[in-house]
Every structure is written in structure tokens, then in C-alpha cells.
Short mmCIF file of C-alpha atoms and ligand atoms in Angstrom, two decimals:
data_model
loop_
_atom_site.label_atom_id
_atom_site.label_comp_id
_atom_site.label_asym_id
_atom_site.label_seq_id
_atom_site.Cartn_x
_atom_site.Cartn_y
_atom_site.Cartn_z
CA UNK N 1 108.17 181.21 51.57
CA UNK N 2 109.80 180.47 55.11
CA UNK N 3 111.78 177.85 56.63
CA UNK N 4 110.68 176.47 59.77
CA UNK N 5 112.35 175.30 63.21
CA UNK N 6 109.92 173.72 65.30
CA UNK N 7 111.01 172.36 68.83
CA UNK N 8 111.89 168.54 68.58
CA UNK N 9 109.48 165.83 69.43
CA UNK N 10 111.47 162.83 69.92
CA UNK N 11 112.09 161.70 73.81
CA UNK N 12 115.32 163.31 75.52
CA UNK N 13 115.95 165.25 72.03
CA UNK N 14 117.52 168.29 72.92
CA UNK N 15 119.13 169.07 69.74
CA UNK N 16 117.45 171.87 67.36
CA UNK N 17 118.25 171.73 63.43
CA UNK N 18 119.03 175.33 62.79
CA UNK N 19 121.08 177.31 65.36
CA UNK N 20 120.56 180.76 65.50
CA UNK N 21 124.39 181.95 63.60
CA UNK N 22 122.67 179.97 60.77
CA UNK N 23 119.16 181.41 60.89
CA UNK N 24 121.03 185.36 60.63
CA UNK N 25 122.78 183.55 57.67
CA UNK N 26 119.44 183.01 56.06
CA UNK N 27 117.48 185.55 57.00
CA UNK N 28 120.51 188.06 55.65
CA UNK N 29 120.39 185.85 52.30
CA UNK N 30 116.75 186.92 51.75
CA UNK N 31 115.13 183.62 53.21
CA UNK N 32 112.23 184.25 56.13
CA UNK N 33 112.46 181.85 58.72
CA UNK N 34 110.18 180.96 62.04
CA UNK N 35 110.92 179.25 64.99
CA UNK N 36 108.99 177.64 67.73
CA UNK N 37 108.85 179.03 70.94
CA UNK N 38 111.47 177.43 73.26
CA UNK N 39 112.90 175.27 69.84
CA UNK N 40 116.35 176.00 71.03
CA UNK N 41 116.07 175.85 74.77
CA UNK N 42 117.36 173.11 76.05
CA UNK N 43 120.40 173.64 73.56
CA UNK N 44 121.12 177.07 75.10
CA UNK N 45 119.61 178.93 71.89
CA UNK N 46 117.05 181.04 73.80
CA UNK N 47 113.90 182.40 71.78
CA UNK N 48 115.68 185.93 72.08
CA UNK N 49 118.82 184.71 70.14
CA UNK N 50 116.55 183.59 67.26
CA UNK N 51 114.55 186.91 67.00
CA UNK N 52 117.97 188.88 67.32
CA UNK N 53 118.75 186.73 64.61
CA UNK N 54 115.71 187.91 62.24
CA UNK N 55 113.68 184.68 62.77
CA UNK N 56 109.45 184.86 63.74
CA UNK N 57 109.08 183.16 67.17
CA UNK N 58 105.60 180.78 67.02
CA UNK N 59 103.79 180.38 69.63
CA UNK N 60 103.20 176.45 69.31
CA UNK N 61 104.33 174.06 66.98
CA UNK N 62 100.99 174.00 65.06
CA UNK N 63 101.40 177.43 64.22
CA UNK N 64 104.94 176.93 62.89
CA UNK N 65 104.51 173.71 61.33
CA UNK N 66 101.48 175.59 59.62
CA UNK N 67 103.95 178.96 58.26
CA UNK N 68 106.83 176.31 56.74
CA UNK N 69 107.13 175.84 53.47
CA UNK N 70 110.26 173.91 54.11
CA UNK N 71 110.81 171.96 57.93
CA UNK N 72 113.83 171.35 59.35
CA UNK N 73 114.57 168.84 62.08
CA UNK N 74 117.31 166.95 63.70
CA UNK N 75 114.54 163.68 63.80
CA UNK N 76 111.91 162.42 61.92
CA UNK N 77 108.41 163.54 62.62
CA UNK N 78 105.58 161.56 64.23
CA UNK N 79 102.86 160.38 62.09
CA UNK N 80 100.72 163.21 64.17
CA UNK N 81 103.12 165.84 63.48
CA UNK N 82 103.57 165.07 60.02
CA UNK N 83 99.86 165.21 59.26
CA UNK N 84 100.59 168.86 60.89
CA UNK N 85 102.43 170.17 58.33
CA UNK N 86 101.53 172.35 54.92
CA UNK N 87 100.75 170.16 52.16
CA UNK N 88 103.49 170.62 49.59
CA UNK N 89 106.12 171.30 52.23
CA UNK N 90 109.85 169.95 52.29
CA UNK N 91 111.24 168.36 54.97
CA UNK N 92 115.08 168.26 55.55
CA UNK N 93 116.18 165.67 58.54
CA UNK N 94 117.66 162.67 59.54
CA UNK N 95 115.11 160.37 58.15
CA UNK N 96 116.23 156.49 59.58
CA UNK N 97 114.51 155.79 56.38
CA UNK N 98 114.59 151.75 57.44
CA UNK N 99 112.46 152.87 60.72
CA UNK N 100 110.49 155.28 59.12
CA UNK N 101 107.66 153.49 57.44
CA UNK N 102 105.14 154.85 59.56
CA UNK N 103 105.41 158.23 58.88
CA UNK N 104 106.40 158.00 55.04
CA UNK N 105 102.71 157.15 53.89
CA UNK N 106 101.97 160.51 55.57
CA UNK N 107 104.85 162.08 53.71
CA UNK N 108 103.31 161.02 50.36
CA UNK N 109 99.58 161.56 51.38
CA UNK N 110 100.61 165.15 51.85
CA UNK N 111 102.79 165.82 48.73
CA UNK N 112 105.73 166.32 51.18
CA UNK N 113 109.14 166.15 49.73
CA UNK N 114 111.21 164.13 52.57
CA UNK N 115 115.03 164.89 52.22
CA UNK N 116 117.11 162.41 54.42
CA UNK N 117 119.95 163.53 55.52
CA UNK N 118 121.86 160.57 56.21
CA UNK N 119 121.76 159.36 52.73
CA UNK N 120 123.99 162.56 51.58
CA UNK N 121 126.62 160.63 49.55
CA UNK N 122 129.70 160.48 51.09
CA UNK N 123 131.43 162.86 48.40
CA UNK N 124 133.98 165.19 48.53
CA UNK N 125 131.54 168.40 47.29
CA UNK N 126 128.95 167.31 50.34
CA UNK N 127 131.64 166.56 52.74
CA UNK N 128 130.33 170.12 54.20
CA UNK N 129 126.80 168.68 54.55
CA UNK N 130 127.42 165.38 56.22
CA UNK N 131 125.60 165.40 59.38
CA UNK N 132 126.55 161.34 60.06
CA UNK N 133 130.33 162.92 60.42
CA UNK N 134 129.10 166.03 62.52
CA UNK N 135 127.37 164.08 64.73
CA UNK N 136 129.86 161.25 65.72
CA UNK N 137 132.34 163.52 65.89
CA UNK N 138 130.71 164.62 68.96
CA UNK N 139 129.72 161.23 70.00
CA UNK N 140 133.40 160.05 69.64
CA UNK N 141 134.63 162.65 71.74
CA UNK N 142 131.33 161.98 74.61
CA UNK N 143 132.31 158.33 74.81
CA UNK N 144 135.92 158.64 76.12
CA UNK N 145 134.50 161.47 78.57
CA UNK N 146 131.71 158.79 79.88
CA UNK N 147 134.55 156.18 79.66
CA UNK N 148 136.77 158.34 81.93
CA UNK N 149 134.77 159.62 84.25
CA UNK N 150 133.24 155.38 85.06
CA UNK N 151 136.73 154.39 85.38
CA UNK N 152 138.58 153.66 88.56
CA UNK N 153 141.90 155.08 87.27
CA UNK N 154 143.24 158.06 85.93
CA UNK N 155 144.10 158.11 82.12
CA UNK N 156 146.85 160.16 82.03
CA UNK N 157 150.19 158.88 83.73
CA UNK N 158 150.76 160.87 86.72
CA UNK N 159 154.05 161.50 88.91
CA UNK N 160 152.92 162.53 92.89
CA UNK N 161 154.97 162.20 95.88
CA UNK N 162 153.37 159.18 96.77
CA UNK N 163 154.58 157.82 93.85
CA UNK N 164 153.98 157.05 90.34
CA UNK N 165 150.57 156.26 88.32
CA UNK N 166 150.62 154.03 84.79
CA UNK N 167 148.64 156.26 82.04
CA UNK N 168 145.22 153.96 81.44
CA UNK N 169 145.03 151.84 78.20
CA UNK N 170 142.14 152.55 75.74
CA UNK N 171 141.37 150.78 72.51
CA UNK N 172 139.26 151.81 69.86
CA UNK N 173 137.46 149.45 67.69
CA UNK N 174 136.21 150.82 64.18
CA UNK N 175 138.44 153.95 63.72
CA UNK N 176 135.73 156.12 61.46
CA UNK N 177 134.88 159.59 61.95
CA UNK N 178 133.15 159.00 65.91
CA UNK N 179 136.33 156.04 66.28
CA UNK N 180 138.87 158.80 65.17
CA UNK N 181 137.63 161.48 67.86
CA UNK N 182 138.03 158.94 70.29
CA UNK N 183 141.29 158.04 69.74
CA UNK N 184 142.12 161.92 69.64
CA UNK N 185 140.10 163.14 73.05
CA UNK N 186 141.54 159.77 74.59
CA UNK N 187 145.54 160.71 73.92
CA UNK N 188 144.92 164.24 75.10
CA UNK N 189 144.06 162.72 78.13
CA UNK N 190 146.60 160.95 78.11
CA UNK N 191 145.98 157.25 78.00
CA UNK N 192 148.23 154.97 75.42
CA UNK N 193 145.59 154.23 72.68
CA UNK N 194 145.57 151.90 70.31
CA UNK N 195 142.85 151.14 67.66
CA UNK N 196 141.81 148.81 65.03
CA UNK N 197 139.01 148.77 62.03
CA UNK N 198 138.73 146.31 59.14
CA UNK N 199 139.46 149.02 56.01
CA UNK N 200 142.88 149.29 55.46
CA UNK N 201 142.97 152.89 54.48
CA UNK N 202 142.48 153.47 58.54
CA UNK N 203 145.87 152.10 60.06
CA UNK N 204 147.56 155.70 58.81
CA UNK N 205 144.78 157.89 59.97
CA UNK N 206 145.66 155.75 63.30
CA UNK N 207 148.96 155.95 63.44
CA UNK N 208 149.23 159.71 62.73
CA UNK N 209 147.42 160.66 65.52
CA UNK N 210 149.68 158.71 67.32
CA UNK N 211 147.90 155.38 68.37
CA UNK N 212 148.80 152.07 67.62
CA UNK N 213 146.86 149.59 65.24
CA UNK N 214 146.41 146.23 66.61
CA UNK N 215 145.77 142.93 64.88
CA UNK N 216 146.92 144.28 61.58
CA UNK N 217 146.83 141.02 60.34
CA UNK N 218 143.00 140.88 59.67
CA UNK N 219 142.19 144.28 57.60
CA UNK N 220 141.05 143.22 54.66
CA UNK N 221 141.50 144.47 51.11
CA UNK N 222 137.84 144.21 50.37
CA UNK N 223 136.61 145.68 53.52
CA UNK N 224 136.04 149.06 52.06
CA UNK N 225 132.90 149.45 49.77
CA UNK N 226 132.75 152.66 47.23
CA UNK N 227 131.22 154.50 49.37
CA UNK N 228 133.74 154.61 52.42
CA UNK N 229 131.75 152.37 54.36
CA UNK N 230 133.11 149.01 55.87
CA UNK N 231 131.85 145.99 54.19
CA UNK N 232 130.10 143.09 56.30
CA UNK N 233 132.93 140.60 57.49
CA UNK N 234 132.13 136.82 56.48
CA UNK N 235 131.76 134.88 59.54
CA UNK N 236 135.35 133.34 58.94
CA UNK N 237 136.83 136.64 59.18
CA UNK N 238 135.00 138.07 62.14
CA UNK N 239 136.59 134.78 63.78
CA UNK N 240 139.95 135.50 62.96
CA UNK N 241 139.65 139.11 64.32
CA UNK N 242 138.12 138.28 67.37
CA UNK N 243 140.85 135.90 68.41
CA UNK N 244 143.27 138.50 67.25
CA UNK N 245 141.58 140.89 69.98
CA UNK N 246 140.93 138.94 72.61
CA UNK N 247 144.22 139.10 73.86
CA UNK N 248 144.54 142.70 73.29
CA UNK N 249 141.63 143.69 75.04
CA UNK N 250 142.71 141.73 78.64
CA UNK N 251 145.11 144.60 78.90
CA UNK N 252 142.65 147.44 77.76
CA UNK N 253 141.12 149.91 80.63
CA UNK N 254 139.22 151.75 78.57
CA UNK N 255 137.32 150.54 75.19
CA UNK N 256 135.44 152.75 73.22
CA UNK N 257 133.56 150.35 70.10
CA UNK N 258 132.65 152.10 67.17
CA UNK N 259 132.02 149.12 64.24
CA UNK N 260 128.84 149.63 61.99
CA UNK N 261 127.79 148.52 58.81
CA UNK N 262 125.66 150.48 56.66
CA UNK N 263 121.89 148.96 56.56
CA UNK N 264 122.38 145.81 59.05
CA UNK N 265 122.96 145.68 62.62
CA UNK N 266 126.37 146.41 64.15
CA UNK N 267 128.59 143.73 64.09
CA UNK N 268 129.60 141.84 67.76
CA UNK N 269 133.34 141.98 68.23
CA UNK N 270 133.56 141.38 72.08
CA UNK N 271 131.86 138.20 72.84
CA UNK N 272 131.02 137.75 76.81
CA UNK N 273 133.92 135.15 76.96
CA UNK N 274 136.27 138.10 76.12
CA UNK N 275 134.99 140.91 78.37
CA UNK N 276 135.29 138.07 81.02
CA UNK N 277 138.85 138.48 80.67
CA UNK N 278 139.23 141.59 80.78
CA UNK N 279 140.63 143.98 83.91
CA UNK N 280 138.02 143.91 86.71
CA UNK N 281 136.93 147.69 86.55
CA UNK N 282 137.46 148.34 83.23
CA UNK N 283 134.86 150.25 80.90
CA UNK N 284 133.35 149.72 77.28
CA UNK N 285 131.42 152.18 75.83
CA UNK N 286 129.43 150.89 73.11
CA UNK N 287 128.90 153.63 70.61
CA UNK N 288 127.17 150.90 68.32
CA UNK N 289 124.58 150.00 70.77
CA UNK N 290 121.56 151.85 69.34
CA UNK N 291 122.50 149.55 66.16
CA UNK N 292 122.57 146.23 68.21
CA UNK N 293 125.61 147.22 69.80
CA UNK N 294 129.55 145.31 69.26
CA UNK N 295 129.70 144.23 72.80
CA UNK N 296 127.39 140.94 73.70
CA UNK N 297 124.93 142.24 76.63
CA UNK N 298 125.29 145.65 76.08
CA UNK N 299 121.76 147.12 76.20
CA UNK N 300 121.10 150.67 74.76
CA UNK N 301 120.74 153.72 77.28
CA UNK N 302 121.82 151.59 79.88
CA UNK N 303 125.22 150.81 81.91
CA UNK N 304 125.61 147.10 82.60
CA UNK N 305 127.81 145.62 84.49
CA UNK N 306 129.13 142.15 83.69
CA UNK N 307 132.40 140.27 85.03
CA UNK N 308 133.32 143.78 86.70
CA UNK N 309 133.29 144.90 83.79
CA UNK N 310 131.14 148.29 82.89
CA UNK N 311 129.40 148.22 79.51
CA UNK N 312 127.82 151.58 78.35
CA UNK N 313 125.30 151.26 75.81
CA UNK N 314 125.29 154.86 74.58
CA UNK N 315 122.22 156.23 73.07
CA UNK N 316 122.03 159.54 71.29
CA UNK N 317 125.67 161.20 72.48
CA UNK N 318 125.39 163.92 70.36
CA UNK N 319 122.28 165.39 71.87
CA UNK N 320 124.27 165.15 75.03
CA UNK N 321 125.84 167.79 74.09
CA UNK N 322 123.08 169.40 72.30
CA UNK N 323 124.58 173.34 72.29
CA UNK N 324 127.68 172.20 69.82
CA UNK N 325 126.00 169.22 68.02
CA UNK N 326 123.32 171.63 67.03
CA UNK N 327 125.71 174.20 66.32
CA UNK N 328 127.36 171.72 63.88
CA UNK N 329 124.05 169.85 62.71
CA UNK N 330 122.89 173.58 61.54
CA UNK N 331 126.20 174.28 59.72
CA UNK N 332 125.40 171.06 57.78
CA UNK N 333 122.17 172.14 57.10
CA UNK N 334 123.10 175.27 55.73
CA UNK N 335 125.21 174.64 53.64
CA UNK N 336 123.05 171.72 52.25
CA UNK N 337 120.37 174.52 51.75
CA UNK N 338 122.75 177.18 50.49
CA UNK N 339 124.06 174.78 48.10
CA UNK N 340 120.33 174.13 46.49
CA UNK N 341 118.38 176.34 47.30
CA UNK N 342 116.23 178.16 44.49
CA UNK N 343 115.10 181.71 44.71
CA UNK N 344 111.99 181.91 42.50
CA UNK N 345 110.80 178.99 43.96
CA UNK N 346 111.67 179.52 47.53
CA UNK N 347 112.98 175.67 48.13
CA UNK N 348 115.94 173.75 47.72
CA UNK N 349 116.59 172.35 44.19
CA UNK N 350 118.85 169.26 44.21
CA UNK N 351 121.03 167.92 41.86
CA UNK N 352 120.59 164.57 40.64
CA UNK N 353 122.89 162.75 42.34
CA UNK N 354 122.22 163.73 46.03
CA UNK N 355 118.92 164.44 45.08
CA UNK N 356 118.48 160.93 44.04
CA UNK N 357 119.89 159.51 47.34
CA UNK N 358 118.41 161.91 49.62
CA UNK N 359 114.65 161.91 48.30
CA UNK N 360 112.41 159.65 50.16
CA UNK N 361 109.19 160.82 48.79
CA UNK N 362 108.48 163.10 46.04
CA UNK N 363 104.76 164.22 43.93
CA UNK N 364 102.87 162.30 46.59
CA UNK N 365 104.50 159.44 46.19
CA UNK N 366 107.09 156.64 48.37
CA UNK N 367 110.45 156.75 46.25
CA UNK N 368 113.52 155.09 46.85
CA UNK N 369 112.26 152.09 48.18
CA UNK N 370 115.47 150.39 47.69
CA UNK N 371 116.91 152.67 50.57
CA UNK N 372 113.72 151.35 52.79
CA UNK N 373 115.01 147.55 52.52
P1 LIG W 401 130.48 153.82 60.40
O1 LIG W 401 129.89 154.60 61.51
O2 LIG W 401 129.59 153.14 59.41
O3 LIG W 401 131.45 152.69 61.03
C1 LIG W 401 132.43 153.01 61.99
C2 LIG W 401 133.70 152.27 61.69
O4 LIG W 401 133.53 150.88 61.99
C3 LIG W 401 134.16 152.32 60.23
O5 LIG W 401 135.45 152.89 60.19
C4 LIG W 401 134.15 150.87 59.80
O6 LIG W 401 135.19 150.58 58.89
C5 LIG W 401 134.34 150.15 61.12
N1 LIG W 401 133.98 148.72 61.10
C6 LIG W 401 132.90 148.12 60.53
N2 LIG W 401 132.93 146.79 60.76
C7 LIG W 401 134.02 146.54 61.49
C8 LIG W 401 134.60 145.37 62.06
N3 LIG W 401 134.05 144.16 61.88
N4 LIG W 401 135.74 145.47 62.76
C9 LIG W 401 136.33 146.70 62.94
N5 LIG W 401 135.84 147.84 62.45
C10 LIG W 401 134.70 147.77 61.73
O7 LIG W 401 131.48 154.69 59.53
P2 LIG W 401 131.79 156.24 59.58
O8 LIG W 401 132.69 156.53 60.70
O9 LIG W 401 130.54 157.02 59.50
O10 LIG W 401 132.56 156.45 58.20
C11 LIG W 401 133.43 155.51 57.69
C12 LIG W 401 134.35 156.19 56.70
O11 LIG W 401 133.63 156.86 55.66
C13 LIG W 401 135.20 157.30 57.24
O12 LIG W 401 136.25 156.94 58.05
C14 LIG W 401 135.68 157.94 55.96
O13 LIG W 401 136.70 157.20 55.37
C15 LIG W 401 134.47 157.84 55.11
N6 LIG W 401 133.81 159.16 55.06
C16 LIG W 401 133.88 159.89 53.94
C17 LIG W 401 133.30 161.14 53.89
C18 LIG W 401 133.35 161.97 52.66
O14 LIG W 401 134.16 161.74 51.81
N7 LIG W 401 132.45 162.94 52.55
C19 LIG W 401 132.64 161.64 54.98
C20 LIG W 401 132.57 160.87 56.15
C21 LIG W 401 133.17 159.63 56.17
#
């Protein structure tokens, strides 16, 4: 039984899903695994770290997809690579299950078991696992570097002999994990932050890392499903918050948006009327874009500018910065696999409750549909 790594598919990926410090993990724990030739390249893992590591380097993906018992990606498969793969196998990834119903009748014509990663529940015992948190973690941090380096003006204050310079002002909007980072890299930078999100467990986690949260006025008490996940505002609400932040953000240099709802596109928080008033030069990056983005006319993977204003529709942050994301994307994954996985039968086993959320196809079959709405 082996694992498998093969080289990602998806344009501009440059992520891989296991990292060699996690294949010498496995490989010492008994578990063969191979990797594709090149696999980790372009995230600085070169072949010869892999086979230091104890993994088989593959010549092609064919020939790896053909050895794996169990895949492991960072994104889903093609239909044509899919159709590549053993019959029986497992597949661990991030799935988009919404976007993926192209390649799930492939899944289930082939008996493969498709595990998707972004539906491990948000639980304290697979807090270890959670690639959603890994990943915007990294994106968080990205966004206030892209910010900063598109910005006329310094962030931090500064004190020359030509005089003084004001420290920029950034705002975050939706202060989860990616919002969080943001308002961290952005006050080690040195620009006064402030930040606000609709779930009132958030304005501490603000505060404490010593940001201010605006517009307190519209968190709601409801805004926070069982999960951890915002709720979707009612159209009354988003109102009241957006004229609660349109004053706030004429001052802003620097805003980094963050707001998504599970399952339905991002919500828009900064209409064009307010990025017209905002400070000619400024900068939004739109961390939401690849969702439908917060900002009206951002488009994703590009940098538009509108009023003199730049909006950055990010697309895929973390695999800009595909050596650590994959280091942390491969952590994830191995401790989801340490945590299930079987000896005698050389797979993962999963418990019913993240097996449950995580299975998108089992015994040949599409299941879960609920998660596919
Ligand atoms: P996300 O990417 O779905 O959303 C980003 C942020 O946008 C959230 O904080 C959300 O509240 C906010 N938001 C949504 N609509 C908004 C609006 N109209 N206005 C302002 N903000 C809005 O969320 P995420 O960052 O992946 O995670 C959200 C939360 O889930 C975390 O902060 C944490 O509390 C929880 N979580 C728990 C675990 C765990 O227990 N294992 C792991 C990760 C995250």
C-alpha cells in the first residue's frame, strides 16, 4: 500500500500536498510513499529531498497515479487525471465540492473514496487538520505584504531629518483566521489597524492584538452559526454596516477584506460609492475575490484601479508562497492521516463524524449531496 504525491495540475499551482519532513514521518511510521518527479519543485522541495526522505520518485504522473493506493493533493483532480488513478484508491484534497461535479461521477465510476478537506469540522480534536486555517493564515499575512508594497506611503510612522511621516491606516474587514493575520503582519509593520467582523466573539481577538474594532454597533448576536462560521447578514443589516463603514474607510490607506460566508458568494461591503471616497492612492486587497469578492469591481487575479483607488482581487495567496503553505498544508495532512489511518488495511479509517462531513463519494457511489447544493 503507498501514498502518492503527484505534481499538481491546476494552473499557477505551485503548492505540493505532502512536504518532504512529512513524507520521513510516514515512511519512518511504516507507510511507503511515491512522489512524482519534480512534485515539489516549484515549492523548493527538490526530488532529492523526497528520496532522502524514503519516498519512490516516479517518473510521470501516470506512473504514480498508477502505484497510489491513497492520492494526496492540494486541488482537485481533472476529470482526465481522475480516470488515471487505481480503482479503489482514496483521495485526500481540497475538494470545492460545489465546483466539483465534473470530476465526482469519475470519483464514483472508479470506486474512489474522495475525502474533502475543507469540510473537516471545525472542532477542537481536528483543529490540527484544518487546512482552511493553514491556508489563510498565509493568505492573511500575503495580503498586507501586496497591500504594502502597492501603496504610496510607508506603514510604519517614521522620524527622518526631513521630518516626520504619519504610520499608514489599515482596516480589516472580517477578522477570521486570514482577517486575524492581517491585522497581526499589518501592526508589525507598523500601521494603526483597526478591524471589524459581524460575530461578536471577534472584537477581543481584535483588541488583544492591539487593533481597534470599528462600528461595534452592528455585530450581531446571531451572526455566529455552530460551526464558527458567520451567518448571512439580512439585507437590513448589511445596510446598517455599510453606512457604519463608509465613514471609516475615507480615512483607511490600506484595506485588507476578508468577509465570507460558508456555501454562497462573499458578501459586498464596499460599494463603488464608498471606495470613491476614499484617499486617492489607497489600496484594497480583496481576499474574498475568488468568492465574488467584498469590494464592487474587484475582479479576481487582477489589480483594478478605480477612483485612484487600487483594488487587488487576490487569487490563490497561499500558493504564493508555496514553500511554507505546503509546509503547513502537509502538517495538516498528516496529522489527518496519522489520526485515521489503519494498518491492516493500509488507508485511513475515519470516524463518523468527520468521516461523515469529509466523504464525498464512497462504494462507487456520489454521497453527501447535501454538501454539493
Ligand atoms: P471565513 O473565511 O468563512 O470568513 C472570514 C470572516 O469574515 C469571518 O470571521 C466572518 O465572521 C467574517 N464575515 C462574514 N460576513 C461578514 C460581514 N458581512 N461583515 C463582516 N465580516 C463578515 O471564516 P474563517 O476565517 O475561516 O473562520 C471563521 C471562524 O471559525 C474563526 O475565526 C474561528 O472562530 C472559527 N474557527 C474554528 C476552528 C476550530 O475550532 N477548529 C478552526 C478555524 C476557525
Amino acid at each position: 500500500m503507498q501514498i502518492g504525491v503527484p505534481k499538481e495540475t491546476a494552473p499557477r499551482e505551485r503548492r505540493v500536498a505532502l512536504a518532504p519532513d512529512s513524507v520521513a514521518r510516514l515512511v519512518k511510521a511504516g507507510v511507503a510513499v511515491v512522489v512524482e518527479h519534480g512534485a515539489g519543485g516549484s515549492a523548493s522541495f527538490p526530488d532529492s529531498a523526497y528520496a532522502a526522505a524514503g519516498a519512490t520518485i516516479a517518473s510521470s504522473a501516470a506512473e504514480t497515479l498508477a502505484a497510489s493506493d491513497v492520492v494526496t493533493k492540494v486541488q482537485r483532480p481533472s476529470p482526465d487525471e481522475a480516470r488515471a488513478f487505481k480503482p479503489g484508491a482514496v483521495l485526500i484534497s481540497l475538494l470545492q465540492p460545489a465546483a466539483s461535479t465534473d470530476v465526482l461521477p469519475v470519483f464514483a465510476e472508479r470506486s474512489i473514496t474522495a475525502l474533502s478537506l475543507e469540510r473537516v469540522p471545525r472542532i477542537t480534536r481536528a483543529q490540527s487538520m484544518d487546512v482552511l486555517s493553514s491556508q489563510s493564515t498565509v493568505a492573511g499575512y500575503k495580503a498586507v505584504l501586496i497591500g504594502a508594497s502597492l501603496m504610496p506611503k510607508f506603514l510604519p510612522m517614521l522620524t527622518t531629518a526631513a521630518g516626520n511621516i504619519a504610520p499608514a491606516k489599515a482596516f480589516v474587514l472580517g477578522a477570521g483566521v486570514a482577517g486575524l493575520q492581517a491585522i497581526a503582519t499589518a501592526r508589525r509593520l507598523g500601521a494603526v489597524v483597526s478591524a471589524f467582523d459581524v460575530r461578536p466573539a471577534v472584537r477581543e481577538q481584535v483588541q488583544s492584538l492591539g487593533a481597534s474594532f470599528v462600528a461595534a454597533d452592528a455585530i450581531s448576536a446571531d451572526a455566529e452559526d455552530k460551526g464558527g462560521y458567520a451567518r448571512e447578514q439580512s439585507e437590513a443589516q448589511q445596510q446598517r454596516t455599510a453606512a457604519l463603514l463608509h465613514d471609516h474607510l475615507k480615512q483607511m490607506d490600506l484595506v485588507i477584506t476578508t468577509a465570507q460566508i460558508p456555501g454562497r458568494p462573499a458578501p459586498k461591503l464596499i460599494t463603488d460609492a464608498m471606495v470613491a471616497d476614499m484617499r486617492p492612492g489607497s489600496v484594497i486587497v480583496d481576499l474574498a475575490a475568488e468568492s465574488g469578492g467584498n469590494v464592487e469591481g474587484c475582479v479576481a487575479g487582477e489589480i483594478v484601479e478605480k477612483h485612484g483607488v487600487k483594488i487587488v482581487g487576490a487569487k490563490n495567496m497561499a500558493g504564493t508562497m508555496a514553500a511554507d503553505a505546503s509546509a503547513l498544508f502537509s502538517r495538516n495532512l498528516f496529522n489527518f492521516l496519522s489520526a485515521f489511518w489503519d494498518k491492516d488495511k493500509g488507508a485511513p479509517v475515519l470516524d463518523e463524524e468527520i468521516g461523515d462531513a469529509v466523504r464525498l463519494t464512497k462504494d462507487g457511489k456520489v454521497v453527501n449531496q447535501r454538501l454539493l447544493a
